[in-house]
Amino acid sequence: MKNVAILLSGRGSNFMALAGAVEEGKIPARIVLVFSDQPEAPGLAEARRRSYPAVAIPVGGRKREAYDQLILEELLKARAEIICLAGFMHILSPPLVRRFPNRILNIHPSLLPSFTGLHAQGQAVKWGVKVSGCTVHFVDEQLDHGPILLQRAVPVRDDDTEETLAARILEEEHRLYPEALRLVCEDRLRIEGRRVRTTKD
Ligand code: GRF
């Protein structure tokens, strides 16, 4: 059993997918903390509804490293071992990332390294790619950059808008993120440089 913390800023549909898989016993994990920088985040309300420990601390003008110290305190208090970013809109500072080497996961709605940053689905539509998708990667000190755990491709249709593509990718995200967290919690990943290999069941 691994202690997992989930950090979110918004609707929290990926949090719900992860929590659902944990609740169904598909992932050997317990969710020890749901943290948000947005007290009004719908995902946080859902966490409370499901009786998970939920904490909101707004950034409130603090410098990044001062704010991240508060995040670290919550993570340590909760004894978090694995951290899942699930639509967390605050970029973690290098000291916090270094405290959890290859222990922080993020999901990004494109096939990295294409279309980093915001509006990845809109960037894909504008660029005219025929295939996009989603990526679960370890968080390192650069944005949307660390070693890739899993990726899934999603077709881009001629009539897609940012919204329709985002909805199709999101369905895949909800399958991919629980799969990736399961591999991490089962200690089934070996990281060699940028390459992440999966060992058999
Ligand atoms: C998802 O598209 C995820 O890939 C990105 O932020 C969005 C979060 O959505 N990092 P939700 O809050 O999990 O519904």
PDB file of C-alpha atoms and ligand atoms in Angstrom, residues 8-15 85-89 106-109 121 134 166 169-170 173-174, ligand 1:
ATOM      1  CA  LEU A   8      -5.754  19.661  -8.082  1.00  0.00           C
ATOM      2  CA  SER A   9      -7.038  23.103  -8.984  1.00  0.00           C
ATOM      3  CA  GLY A  10     -10.278  22.477 -10.824  1.00  0.00           C
ATOM      4  CA  ARG A  11     -13.067  20.054 -11.619  1.00  0.00           C
ATOM      5  CA  GLY A  12     -11.056  17.019 -10.517  1.00  0.00           C
ATOM      6  CA  SER A  13     -12.253  14.432 -13.004  1.00  0.00           C
ATOM      7  CA  ASN A  14      -8.829  12.755 -13.003  1.00  0.00           C
ATOM      8  CA  PHE A  15      -8.873  12.719  -9.203  1.00  0.00           C
ATOM      9  CA  LEU A  85      -0.843  16.223 -10.071  1.00  0.00           C
ATOM     10  CA  ALA A  86      -4.341  16.212 -11.510  1.00  0.00           C
ATOM     11  CA  GLY A  87      -5.001  19.558 -13.137  1.00  0.00           C
ATOM     12  CA  PHE A  88      -2.868  21.370 -10.530  1.00  0.00           C
ATOM     13  CA  MET A  89      -2.235  24.783 -12.063  1.00  0.00           C
ATOM     14  CA  ASN A 106       1.462  14.437 -13.876  1.00  0.00           C
ATOM     15  CA  ILE A 107      -1.038  13.875 -16.658  1.00  0.00           C
ATOM     16  CA  HIS A 108      -0.859  16.086 -19.724  1.00  0.00           C
ATOM     17  CA  PRO A 109      -3.433  16.159 -22.541  1.00  0.00           C
ATOM     18  CA  GLN A 121      -5.687  20.232 -27.136  1.00  0.00           C
ATOM     19  CA  CYS A 134      -2.373  11.993 -23.341  1.00  0.00           C
ATOM     20  CA  ALA A 166     -10.377  17.703 -25.100  1.00  0.00           C
ATOM     21  CA  ILE A 169      -8.726  12.858 -24.767  1.00  0.00           C
ATOM     22  CA  LEU A 170     -10.203  13.178 -21.275  1.00  0.00           C
ATOM     23  CA  GLU A 173      -6.925  10.200 -19.435  1.00  0.00           C
ATOM     24  CA  HIS A 174      -9.365   8.577 -17.029  1.00  0.00           C
TER      25      HIS A 174
HETATM   26  C1  GRF B   1      -6.730  17.462 -17.684  1.00  0.00           C
HETATM   27  O1  GRF B   1      -6.976  17.701 -19.039  1.00  0.00           O
HETATM   28  C2  GRF B   1      -5.278  17.137 -17.459  1.00  0.00           C
HETATM   29  O2  GRF B   1      -4.700  16.449 -18.518  1.00  0.00           O
HETATM   30  C3  GRF B   1      -4.648  18.492 -17.327  1.00  0.00           C
HETATM   31  O3  GRF B   1      -5.587  19.261 -16.627  1.00  0.00           O
HETATM   32  C4  GRF B   1      -6.900  18.736 -16.852  1.00  0.00           C
HETATM   33  C5  GRF B   1      -7.479  18.442 -15.508  1.00  0.00           C
HETATM   34  O4  GRF B   1      -8.828  18.043 -15.578  1.00  0.00           O
HETATM   35  N1  GRF B   1      -3.374  18.413 -16.669  1.00  0.00           N
HETATM   36  P1  GRF B   1      -9.564  17.485 -14.302  1.00  0.00           P
HETATM   37  O5  GRF B   1      -9.532  18.593 -13.238  1.00  0.00           O
HETATM   38  O6  GRF B   1      -8.829  16.266 -13.836  1.00  0.00           O
HETATM   39  O7  GRF B   1     -10.955  17.188 -14.731  1.00  0.00           O
END
